[in-house]
Structure formats: structure tokens, C-alpha cells
Short mmCIF file of C-alpha atoms in Angstrom, two decimals:
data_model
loop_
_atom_site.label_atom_id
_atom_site.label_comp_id
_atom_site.label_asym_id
_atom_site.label_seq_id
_atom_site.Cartn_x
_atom_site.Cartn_y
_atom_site.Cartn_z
CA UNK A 232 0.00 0.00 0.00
CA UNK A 233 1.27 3.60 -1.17
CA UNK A 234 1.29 6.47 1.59
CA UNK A 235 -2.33 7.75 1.44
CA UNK A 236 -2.18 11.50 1.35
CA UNK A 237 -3.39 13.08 4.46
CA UNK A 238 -5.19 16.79 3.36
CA UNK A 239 -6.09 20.24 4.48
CA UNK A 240 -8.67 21.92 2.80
CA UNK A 241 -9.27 25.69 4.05
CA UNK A 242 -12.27 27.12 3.40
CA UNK A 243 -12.80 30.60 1.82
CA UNK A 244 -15.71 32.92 1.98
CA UNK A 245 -15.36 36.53 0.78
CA UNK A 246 -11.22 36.23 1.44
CA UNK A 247 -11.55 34.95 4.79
CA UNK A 248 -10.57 31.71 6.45
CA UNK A 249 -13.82 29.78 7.41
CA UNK A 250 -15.54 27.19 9.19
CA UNK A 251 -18.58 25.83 7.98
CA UNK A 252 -20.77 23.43 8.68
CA UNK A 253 -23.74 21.85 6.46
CA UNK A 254 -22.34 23.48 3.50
CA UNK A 255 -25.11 27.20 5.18
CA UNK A 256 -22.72 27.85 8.56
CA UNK A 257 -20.00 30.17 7.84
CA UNK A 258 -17.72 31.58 10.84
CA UNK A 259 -14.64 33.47 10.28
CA UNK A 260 -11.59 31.68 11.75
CA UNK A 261 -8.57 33.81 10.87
CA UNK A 262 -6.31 34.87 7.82
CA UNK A 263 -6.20 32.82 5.34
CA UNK A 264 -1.71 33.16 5.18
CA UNK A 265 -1.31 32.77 9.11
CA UNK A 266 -3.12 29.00 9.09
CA UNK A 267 -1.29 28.60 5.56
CA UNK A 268 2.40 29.53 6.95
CA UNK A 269 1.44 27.10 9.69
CA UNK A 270 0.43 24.09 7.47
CA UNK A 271 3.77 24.45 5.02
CA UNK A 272 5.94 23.69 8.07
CA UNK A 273 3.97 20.61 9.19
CA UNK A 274 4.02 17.39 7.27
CA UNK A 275 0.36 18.20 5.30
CA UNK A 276 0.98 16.47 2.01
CA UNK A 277 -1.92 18.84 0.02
CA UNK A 278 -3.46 22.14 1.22
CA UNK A 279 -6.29 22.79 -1.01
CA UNK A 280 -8.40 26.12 -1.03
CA UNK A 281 -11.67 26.22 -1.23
CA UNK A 282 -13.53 29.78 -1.98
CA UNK A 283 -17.60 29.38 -0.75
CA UNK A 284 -20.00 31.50 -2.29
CA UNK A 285 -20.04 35.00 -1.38
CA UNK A 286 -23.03 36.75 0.03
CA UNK A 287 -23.91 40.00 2.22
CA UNK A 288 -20.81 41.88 2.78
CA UNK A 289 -18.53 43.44 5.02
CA UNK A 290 -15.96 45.72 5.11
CA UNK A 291 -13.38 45.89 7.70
CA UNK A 292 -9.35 45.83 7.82
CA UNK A 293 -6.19 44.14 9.34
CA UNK A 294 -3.93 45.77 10.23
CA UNK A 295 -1.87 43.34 10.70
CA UNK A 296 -1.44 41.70 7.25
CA UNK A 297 -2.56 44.75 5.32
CA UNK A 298 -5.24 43.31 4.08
CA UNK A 299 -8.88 44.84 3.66
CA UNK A 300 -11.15 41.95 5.67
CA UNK A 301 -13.58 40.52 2.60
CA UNK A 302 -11.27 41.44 -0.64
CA UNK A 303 -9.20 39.38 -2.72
CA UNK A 304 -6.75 42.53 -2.95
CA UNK A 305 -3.50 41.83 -0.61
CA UNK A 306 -0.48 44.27 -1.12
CA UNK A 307 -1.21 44.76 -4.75
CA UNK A 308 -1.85 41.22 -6.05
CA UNK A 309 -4.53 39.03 -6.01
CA UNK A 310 -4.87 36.13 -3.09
CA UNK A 311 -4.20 33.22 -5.14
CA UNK A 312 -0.89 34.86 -6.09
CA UNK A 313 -0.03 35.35 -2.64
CA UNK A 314 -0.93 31.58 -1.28
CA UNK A 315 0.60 30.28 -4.09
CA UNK A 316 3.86 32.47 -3.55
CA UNK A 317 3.84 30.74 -0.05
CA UNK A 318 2.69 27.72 -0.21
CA UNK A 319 5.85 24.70 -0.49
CA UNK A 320 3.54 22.02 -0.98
CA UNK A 321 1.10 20.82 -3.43
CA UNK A 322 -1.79 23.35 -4.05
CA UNK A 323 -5.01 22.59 -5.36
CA UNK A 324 -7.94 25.01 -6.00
CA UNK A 325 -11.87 25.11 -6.18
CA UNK A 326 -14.67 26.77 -6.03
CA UNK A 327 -16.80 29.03 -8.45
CA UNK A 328 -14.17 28.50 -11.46
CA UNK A 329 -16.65 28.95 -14.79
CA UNK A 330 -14.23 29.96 -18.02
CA UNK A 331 -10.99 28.57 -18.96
CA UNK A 332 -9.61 32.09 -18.18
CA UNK A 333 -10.70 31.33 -14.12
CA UNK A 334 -8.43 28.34 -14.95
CA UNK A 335 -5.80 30.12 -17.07
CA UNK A 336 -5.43 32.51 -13.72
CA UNK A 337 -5.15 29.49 -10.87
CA UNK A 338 -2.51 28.13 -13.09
CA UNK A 339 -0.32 30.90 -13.72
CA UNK A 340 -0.40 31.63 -9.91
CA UNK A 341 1.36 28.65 -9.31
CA UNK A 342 -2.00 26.55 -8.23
CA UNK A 343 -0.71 22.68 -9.49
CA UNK A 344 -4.71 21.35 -9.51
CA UNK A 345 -8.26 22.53 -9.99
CA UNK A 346 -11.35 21.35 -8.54
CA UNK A 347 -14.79 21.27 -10.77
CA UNK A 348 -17.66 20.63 -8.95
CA UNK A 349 -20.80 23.05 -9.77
CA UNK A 350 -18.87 23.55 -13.98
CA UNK A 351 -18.66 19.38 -13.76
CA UNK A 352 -22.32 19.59 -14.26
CA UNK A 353 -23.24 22.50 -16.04
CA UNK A 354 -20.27 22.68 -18.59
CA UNK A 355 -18.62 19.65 -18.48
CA UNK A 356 -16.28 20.53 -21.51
CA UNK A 357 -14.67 22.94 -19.29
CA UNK A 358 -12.77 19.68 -17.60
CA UNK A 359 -11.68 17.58 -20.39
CA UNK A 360 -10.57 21.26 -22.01
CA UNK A 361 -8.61 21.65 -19.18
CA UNK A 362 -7.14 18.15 -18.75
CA UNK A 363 -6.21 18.72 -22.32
CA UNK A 364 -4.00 21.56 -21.74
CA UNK A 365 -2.47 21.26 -18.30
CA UNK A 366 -2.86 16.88 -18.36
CA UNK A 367 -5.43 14.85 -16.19
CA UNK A 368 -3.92 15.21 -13.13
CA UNK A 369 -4.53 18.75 -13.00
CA UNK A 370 -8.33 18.50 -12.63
CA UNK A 371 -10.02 16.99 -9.98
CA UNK A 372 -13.97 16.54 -10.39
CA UNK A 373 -15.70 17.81 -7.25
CA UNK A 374 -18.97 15.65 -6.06
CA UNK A 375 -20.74 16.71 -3.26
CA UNK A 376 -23.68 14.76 -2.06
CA UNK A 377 -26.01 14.21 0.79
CA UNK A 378 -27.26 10.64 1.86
CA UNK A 379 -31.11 10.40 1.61
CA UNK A 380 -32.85 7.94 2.72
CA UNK A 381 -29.41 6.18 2.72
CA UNK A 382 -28.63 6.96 -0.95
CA UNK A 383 -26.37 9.20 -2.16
CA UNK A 384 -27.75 12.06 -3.71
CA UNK A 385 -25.09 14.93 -5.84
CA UNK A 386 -25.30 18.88 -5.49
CA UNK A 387 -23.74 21.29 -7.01
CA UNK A 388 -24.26 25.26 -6.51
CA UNK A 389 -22.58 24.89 -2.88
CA UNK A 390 -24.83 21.94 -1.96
CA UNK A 391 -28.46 24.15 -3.32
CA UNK A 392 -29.22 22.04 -6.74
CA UNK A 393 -29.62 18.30 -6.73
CA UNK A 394 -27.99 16.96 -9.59
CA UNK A 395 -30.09 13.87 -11.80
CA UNK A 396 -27.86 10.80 -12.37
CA UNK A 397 -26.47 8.30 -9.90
CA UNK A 398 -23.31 9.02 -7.82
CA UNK A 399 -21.59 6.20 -10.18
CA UNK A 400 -22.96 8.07 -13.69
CA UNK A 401 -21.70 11.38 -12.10
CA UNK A 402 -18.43 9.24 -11.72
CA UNK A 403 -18.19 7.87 -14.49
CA UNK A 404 -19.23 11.33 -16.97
CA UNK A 405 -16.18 12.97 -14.89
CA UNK A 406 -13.65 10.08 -15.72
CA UNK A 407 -14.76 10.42 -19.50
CA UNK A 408 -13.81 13.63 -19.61
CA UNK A 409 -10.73 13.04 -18.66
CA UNK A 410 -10.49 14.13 -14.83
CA UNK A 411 -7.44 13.05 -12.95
CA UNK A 412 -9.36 12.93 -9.31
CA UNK A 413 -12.27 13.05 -7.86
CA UNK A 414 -13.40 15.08 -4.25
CA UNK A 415 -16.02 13.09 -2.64
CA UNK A 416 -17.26 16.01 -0.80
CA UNK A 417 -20.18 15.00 2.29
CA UNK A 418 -22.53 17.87 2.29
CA UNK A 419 -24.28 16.28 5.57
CA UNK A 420 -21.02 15.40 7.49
CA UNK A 421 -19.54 19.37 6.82
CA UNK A 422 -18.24 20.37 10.31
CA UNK A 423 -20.75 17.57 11.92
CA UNK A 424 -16.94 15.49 13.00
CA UNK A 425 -19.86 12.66 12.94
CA UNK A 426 -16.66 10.50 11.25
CA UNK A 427 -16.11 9.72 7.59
CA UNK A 428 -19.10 7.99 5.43
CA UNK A 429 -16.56 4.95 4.56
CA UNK A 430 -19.49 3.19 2.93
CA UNK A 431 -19.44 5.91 0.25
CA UNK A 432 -16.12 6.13 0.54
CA UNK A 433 -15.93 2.59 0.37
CA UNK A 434 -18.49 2.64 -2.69
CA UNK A 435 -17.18 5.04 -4.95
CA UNK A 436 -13.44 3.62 -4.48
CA UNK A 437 -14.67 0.42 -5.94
CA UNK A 438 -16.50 2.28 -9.40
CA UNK A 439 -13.51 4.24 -10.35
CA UNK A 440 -10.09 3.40 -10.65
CA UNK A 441 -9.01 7.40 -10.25
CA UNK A 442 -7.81 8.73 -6.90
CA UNK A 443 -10.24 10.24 -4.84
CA UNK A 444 -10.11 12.43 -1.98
CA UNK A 445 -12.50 11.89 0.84
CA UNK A 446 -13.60 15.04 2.86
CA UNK A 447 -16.16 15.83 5.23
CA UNK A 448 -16.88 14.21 8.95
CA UNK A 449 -13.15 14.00 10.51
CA UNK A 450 -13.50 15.22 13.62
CA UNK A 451 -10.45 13.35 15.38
CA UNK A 452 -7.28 11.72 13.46
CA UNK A 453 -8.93 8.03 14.28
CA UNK A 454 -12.04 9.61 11.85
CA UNK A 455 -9.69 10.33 9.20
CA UNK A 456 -7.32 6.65 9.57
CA UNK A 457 -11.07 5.19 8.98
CA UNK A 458 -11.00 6.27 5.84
CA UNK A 459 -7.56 5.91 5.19
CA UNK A 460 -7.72 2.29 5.71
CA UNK A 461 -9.58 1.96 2.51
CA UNK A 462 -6.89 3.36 0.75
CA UNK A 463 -8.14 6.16 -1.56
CA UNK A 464 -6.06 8.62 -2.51
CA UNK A 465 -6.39 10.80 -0.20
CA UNK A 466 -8.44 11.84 3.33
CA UNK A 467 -9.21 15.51 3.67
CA UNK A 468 -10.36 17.54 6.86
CA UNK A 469 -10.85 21.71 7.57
CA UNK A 470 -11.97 22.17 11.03
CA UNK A 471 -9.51 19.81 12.25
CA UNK A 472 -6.65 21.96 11.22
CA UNK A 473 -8.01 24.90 12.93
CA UNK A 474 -8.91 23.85 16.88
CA UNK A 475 -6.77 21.19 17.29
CA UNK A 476 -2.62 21.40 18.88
CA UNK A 477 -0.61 19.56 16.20
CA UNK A 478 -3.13 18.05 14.90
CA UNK A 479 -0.70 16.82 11.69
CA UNK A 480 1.71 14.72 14.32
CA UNK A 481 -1.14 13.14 15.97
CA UNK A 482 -2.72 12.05 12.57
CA UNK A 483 0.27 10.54 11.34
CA UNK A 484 0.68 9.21 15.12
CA UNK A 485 -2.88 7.41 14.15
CA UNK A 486 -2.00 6.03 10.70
CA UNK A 487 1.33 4.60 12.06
CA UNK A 488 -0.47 2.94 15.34
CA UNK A 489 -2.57 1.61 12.58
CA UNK A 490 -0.10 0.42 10.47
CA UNK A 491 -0.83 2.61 7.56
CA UNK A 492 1.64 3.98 5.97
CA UNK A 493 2.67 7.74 6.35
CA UNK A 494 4.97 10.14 3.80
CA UNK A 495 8.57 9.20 5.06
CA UNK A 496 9.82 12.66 5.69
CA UNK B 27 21.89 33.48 -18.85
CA UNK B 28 23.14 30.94 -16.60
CA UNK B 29 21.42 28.20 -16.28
CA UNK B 30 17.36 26.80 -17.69
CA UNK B 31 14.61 25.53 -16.04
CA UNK B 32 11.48 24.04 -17.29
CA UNK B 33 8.67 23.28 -15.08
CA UNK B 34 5.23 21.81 -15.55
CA UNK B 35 2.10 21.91 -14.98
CA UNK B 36 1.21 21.02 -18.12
CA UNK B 37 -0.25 17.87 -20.90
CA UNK B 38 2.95 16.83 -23.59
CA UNK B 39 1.01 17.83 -26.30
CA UNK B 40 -0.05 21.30 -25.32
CA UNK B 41 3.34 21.96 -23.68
CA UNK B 42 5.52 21.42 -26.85
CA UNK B 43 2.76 23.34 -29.65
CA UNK B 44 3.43 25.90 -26.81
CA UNK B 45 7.11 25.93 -26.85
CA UNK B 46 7.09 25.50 -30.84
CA UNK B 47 4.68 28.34 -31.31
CA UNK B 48 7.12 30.42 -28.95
CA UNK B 49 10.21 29.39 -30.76
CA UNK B 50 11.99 27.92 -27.71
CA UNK B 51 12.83 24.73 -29.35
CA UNK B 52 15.94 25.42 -30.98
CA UNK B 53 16.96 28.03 -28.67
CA UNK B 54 16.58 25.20 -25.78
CA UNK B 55 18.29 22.17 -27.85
CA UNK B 56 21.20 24.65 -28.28
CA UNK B 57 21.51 25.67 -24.10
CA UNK B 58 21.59 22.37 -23.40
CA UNK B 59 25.12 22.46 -25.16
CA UNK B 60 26.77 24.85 -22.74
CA UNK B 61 24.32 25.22 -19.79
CA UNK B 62 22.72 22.97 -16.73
CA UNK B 63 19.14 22.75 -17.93
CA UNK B 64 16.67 20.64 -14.95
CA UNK B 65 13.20 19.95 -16.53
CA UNK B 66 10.14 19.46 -14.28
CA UNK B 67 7.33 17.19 -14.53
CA UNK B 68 6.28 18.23 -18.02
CA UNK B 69 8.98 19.74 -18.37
CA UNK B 70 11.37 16.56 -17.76
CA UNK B 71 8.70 14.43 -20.11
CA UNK B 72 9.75 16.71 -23.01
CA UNK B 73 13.46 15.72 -22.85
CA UNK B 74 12.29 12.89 -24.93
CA UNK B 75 11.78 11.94 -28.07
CA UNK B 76 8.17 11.30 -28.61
CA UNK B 77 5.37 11.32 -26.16
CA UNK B 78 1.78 9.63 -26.00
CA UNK B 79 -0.44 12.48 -24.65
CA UNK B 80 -2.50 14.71 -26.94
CA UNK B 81 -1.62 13.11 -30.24
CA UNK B 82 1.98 11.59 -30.61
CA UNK B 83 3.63 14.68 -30.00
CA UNK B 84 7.69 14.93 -30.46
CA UNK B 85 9.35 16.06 -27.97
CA UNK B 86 12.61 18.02 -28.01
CA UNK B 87 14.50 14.63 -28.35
CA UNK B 88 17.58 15.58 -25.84
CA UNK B 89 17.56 11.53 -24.28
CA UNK B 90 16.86 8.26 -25.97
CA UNK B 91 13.13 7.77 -24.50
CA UNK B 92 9.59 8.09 -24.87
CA UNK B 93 7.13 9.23 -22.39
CA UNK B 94 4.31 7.22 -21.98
CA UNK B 95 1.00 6.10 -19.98
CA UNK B 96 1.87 4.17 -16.22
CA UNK B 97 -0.41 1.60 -17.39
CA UNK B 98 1.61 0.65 -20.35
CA UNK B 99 4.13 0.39 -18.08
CA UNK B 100 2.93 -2.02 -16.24
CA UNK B 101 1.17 0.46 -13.34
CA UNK B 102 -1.74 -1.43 -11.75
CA UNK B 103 -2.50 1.24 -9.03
CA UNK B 104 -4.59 4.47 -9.33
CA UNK B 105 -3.91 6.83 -12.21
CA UNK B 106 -2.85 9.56 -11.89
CA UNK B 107 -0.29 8.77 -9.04
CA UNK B 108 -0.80 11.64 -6.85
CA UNK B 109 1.39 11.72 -3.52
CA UNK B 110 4.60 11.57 -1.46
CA UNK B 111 7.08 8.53 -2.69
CA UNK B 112 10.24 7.67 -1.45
CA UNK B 113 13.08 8.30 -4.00
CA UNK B 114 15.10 5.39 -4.45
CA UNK B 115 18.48 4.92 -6.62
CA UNK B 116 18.25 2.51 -9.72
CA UNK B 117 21.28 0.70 -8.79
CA UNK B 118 24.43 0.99 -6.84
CA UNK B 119 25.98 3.62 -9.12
CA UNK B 120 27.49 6.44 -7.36
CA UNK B 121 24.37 9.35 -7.19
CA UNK B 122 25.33 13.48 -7.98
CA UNK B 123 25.05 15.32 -4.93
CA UNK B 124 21.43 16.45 -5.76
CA UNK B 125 20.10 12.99 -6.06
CA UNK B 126 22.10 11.23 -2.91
CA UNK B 127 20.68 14.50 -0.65
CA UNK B 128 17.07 13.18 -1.25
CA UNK B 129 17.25 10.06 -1.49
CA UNK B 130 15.41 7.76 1.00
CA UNK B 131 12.86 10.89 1.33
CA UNK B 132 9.78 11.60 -0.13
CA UNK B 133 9.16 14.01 -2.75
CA UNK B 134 5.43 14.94 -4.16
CA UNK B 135 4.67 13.03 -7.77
CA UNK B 136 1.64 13.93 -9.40
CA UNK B 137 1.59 12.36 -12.93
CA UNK B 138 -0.41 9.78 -15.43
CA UNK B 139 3.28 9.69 -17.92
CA UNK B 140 6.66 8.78 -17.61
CA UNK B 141 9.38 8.41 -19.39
CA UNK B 142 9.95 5.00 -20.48
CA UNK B 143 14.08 4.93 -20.10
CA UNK B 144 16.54 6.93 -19.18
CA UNK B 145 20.24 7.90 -19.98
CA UNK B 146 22.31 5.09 -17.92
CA UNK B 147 24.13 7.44 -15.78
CA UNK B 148 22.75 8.22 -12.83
CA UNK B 149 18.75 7.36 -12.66
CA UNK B 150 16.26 7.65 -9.80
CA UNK B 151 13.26 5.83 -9.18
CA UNK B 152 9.94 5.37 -7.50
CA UNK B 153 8.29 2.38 -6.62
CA UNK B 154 4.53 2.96 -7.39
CA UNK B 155 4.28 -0.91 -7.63
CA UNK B 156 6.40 -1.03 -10.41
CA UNK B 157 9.38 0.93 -10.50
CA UNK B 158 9.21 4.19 -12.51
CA UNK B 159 11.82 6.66 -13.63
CA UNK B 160 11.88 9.65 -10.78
CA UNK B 161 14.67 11.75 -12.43
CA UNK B 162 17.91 11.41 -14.43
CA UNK B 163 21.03 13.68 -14.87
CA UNK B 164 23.27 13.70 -18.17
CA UNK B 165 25.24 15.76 -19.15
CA UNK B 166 24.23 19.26 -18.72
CA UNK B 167 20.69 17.85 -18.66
CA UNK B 168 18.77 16.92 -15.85
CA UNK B 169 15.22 16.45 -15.20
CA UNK B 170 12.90 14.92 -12.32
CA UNK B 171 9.28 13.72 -12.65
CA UNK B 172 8.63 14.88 -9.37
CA UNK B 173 7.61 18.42 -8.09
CA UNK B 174 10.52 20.01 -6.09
CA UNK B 175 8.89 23.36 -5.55
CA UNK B 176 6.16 21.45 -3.77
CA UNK B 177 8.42 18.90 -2.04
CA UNK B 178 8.62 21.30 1.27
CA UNK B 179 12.24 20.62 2.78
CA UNK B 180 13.12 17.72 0.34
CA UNK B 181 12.52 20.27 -2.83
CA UNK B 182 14.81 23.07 -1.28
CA UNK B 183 17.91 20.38 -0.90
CA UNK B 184 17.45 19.36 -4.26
CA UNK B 185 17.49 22.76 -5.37
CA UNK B 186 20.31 24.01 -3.20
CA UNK B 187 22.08 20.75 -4.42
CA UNK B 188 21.42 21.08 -7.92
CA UNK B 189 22.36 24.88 -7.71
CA UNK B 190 25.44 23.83 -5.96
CA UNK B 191 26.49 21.42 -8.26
CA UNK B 192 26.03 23.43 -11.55
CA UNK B 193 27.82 26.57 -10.35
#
């Protein structure tokens, strides 16, 4: 078995760091640099950004970082640039990219991956476009999905529009258009640390053949070596990161207890 | 100009129309005769001859390989391979200072190609089930599959190695 990446994904809403829950609970839990120059010294093997929906506004300022609370504007470039600039490992981003110029802009900032999820379903020739240009593994199809009555059901629009099609035709559509990934994203586990749905988990590792990255429920490092053991590519968290004292050591600490294998550093 | 360096992200295919339409071709074939050049991910694909992504591209021909899909080499796992892999040495051949520094530590791959063979002299590998090419130096050219700049710690003593060594 191959080290099974362990994830951060920080959540962004108007330019600041978030935590949600439920996909609808938003609360501002810092600057989006200070939690990233944290991560890049721990052994995280993936930070990826994720920018929520904007709506309502506010305007305030830091003085601290120089940066005007709610606006992708810090010291004269663009956030992306600046994340990118500091981030020394592997960067992926998501969230409301449309064109092939929203791509075009992630990948000249240095961003190595994109996620899909809402332009999956609505203009799916926006992935195999870009898998054509920047290769497969630079797009990763998003899928987020809520279990009802104990089936999974897909979203996109930030968890507001069910999507038709099974979770395995969903699956399937993204791998034909060449994505390199999936992000099997639990709409009804989002900040609930309820644990990992390893039965999806489980479910969707056994339809495609692509690494997937399982986020959503890990509340503890045993929630996220649950899903580890199933080996998918990769097990993903964002509250974790933020409340809990080296919370990268103690989920390594986990895997190795459980004899899964870890990033030899 | 001192020294080249071509990184990825990129597909074979798009990557050399791009450098074609640019006119780098040439003007990179001819620094490889007097300067270090290190290619990255795409970037190291390209040192070969042909590739199999987008069409049946050529590349810029600098080694005696192709760079193809990990299945047809024999790769049973998930594809892409995305993640942290040890870097291992091909064989017991003495390694240049920037492949000896890292290996028996991880650096990030995140890749569906790879080159197929490499230039004998001093070759790095990967075990992702079956063993595929990591990185290669010859010459003044050098190139590794895997992403230094994302390799935290690992990346920067390559770098500072490779830097070193080419001075």
C-alpha cells in the first residue's frame, strides 16, 4: 500500500478563512496566510483552497497583514498569487471557477490542480478542455452529495441544486472527460466530525479506478485513519486543522499505530 | 543566462505546440550544449523523443526515450499517481550530490506519464508498484518527474544541491 495523502482543505468565503458546517454555517476563523504559513511547516501532504459563495458583505481591515477583511486585494496582487507564492507544498484550488480564463489565472499563480464541482455539471467541456492543456492530473472533479434515505444524492451550486444521475454516472461522466481525481465532498457530514461515510467512501473507491479524496466528517485523526484504511487517494479535513494542537503529528501518530503507511519525511 | 529551467504543470502535447509556437525549441536544444538545464514534470517528459499524450507529440528529443502512460508500463494502481514517494536509486551507481541529498525521502509526484528509459548514468526511481523513472542527470541535462517546488524541505535540498552542483 502507497502512503495515502493526508489533506487540508481551508475554506474561503469573501477572502476569509472559514468554518462551515452543512455546506449554510459560515464563521470566520482567521487569515487565510497565518493557518497557511502554519500548514507548510507541518508534514500536510496537500493544502487545497476552497472559496464558498459569497453573500452580504462586510468591510473591515487588518492591520496586521494589510489586508482589507472581505477582498481578494493583498499588497497589490490578487490572493491566489499570494498563497501560491507561499505555499511549499502541493496546491489545489476550487470553487466558483466557470471559463478557462478562471483556470488560465489558478494556473499561472502557481495553483498545481483545480477542482470542478458546480462547472462538472453544467459545462462539463470545461474539464476535459482543461485536462487537455495542463494533463489529467490537473483536474479533480468535485462531487458533493447528501445521503437520503441512505442513498447518495449529488449537489452542485454549494450543496443548493440536486444533480439527476447516480453518484456512479456522475463518476463515471467525470472520468470520460478526462479528470485526474475526484473530491467526494459529504454535504451532511460538513463540520458535523460525525466521522467519515466509509461506505461511500468505500463505494465510490470500488467504481472508479481514479484517486479520490475523501472530505467531510473528521473530527479526530482516528475519523480520518477510517478512511484511510480503505486506501483512496487521499483523506481531507478543515476544522480539524483549525482547533486542534498539532493536529498533523497526531494524525500521522494514528496512521502509524494503525499500520498505515505515512509520507517518510 | 546561466542556467534553464522548465517546469510543468502542463499535458505533452499542449506543452511542446506551446514551446514550438514560442520558438523555444531550438533556442533550448542549443543551451543544453553549454548550460545545466533541470526539466520538471512536463517539463522533464519533453526531454524525450516522442510522447503519448495529446496526439503523438515529439518532444525536443535531448535523451533516448519516450514518455508514456503508467499503465503501459505495467502500473496497476490508481492513475494519476498523486502523492509523497520515497526516491530510491536505480542501482548501486554512485548518485550526484542532488540525487544522494534526497534520497530515501519523499518528494510529491503527481503524474499519469513517464518516461519509459533513461540515460544510464545516474537514474532515480519510484516504486509505485512497479518501478518508474523519478529523475535522471546527463550531461548538462537533468530532469525529475517529481515536483521540487512542492516537495517542502526535500525540494529546497534538491534545489540548493542542484544549484550547488552546476555553479
Amino acid at each position: 500500500m502507497t502512503a495515502v495523502r493526508i489533506l487540508a482543505a481551508l475554506l474561503l468565503k469573501q477572502a476569509e478563512l472559514v468554518r462551515s458546517s452543512d455546506f449554510r454555517v459560515h464563521r470566520v476563523v482567521g487569515d487565510p496566510f497565518l493557518q497557511l504559513d502554519r500548514l507548510v511547516e507541518w508534514p500536510v501532504d496537500e493544502i487545497l483552497y476552497l472559496e464558498l459563495p459569497s453573500s452580504g458583505s462586510w468591510v473591515a481591515s487588518r492591520l496586521d497583514t494589510g489586508r482589507r477583511m472581505g477582498s481578494t486585494e493583498v499588497r497589490g496582487s490578487v490572493l491566489v498569487d499570494e498563497v501560491a507564492r507561499r505555499c511549499r507544498v502541493p496546491l489545489a484550488w476550487g470553487g466558483g471557477i466557470r471559463s478557462l480564463a478562471d483556470a488560465e489565472r489558478l494556473f499561472a499563480a502557481g495553483v498545481d490542480k483545480i477542482v470542478l464541482t458546480t462547472a462538472a455539471a453544467t459545462q462539463p467541456e470545461l474539464v476535459s478542455v482543461t485536462a487537455n492543456r495542463w494533463g489529467s492530473q490537473a483536474v479533480c472533479v468535485g462531487i458533493d452529495y447528501r445521503l437520503v434515505d441512505g442513498l447518495p444524492v449529488t449537489y452542485v451550486d454549494s450543496g443548493q441544486t440536486p444533480v439527476r444521475g447516480s453518484l456512479a454516472e456522475r463518476i463515471r461522466h467525470a472520468e470520460d472527460l478526462g479528470a485526474g481525481e475526484l473530491l467526494l465532498h459529504a454535504i451532511d457530514r460538513d463540520g458535523a466530525a460525525t466521522g467519515m461515510d466509509v461506505s461511500t467512501i468505500a463505494e465510490v473507491l470500488e467504481i472508479s479506478s481514479l484517486p479520490v479524496i475523501a472530505l467531510g466528517g473528521a473530527g479526530s485523526p482516528g475519523d480520518l485513519a477510517d478512511a484511510a484504511q480503505l486506501n483512496p487517494g487521499a483523506v481531507a479535513a478543515s476544522n480539524l486543522w483549525h482547533f486542534s494542537e498539532l493536529v498533523a503529528e497526531a494524525v500521522r501518530r494514528e496512521f502509524s499505530r494503525r499500520s498505515l503507511e505515512v509520507r517518510i519525511l | 543566462m546561466a542556467r534553464v529551467i522548465l517546469p510543468g504543470v502542463g499535458s505533452f502535447g499542449a506543452f511542446m505546440r506551446a514551446l514550438t509556437d514560442n520558438g523555444f525549441v531550438d533556442a533550448l536544444r542549443a543551451a543544453t550544449l553549454t548550460k545545466p538545464v533541470l526539466g520538471i514534470c512536463v517539463g522533464h517528459q519533453v526531454m524525450a523523443e516522442l510522447g503519448t499524450e495529446g496526439g503523438t507529440p515529439d518532444g525536443l528529443g535531448l535523451i533516448n526515450a519516450r514518455c508514456v502512460g503508467l499503465r503501459a508500463l505495467g502500473v496497476a494502481k490508481r492513475v494519476p499517481q498523486i502523492g509523497w514517494r520515497v526516491i530510491e536509486a536505480r542501482d548501486s551507481k554512485e548518485l550526484p550530490p542532488f540525487f544522494s541529498v534526497i534520497r530515501g525521502r519523499s518528494a510529491f509526484f503527481c503524474h499519469s506519464y513517464a518516461l519509459d528509459s533513461a540515460p544510464q548514468s545516474s537514474v532515480v526511481e519510484v516504486d509505485y508498484g512497479v518501478r518508474v523513472i523519478a529523475g535522471f542527470t546527463s550531461g548538462n541535462v537533468t530532469g525529475v518527474q517529481f515536483h521540487p517546488e512542492k516537495s517542502q524541505r526535500v525540494g529546497q535540498d534538491f534545489f540548493a544541491a542542484w544549484l550547488r552542483a552546476t555553479e
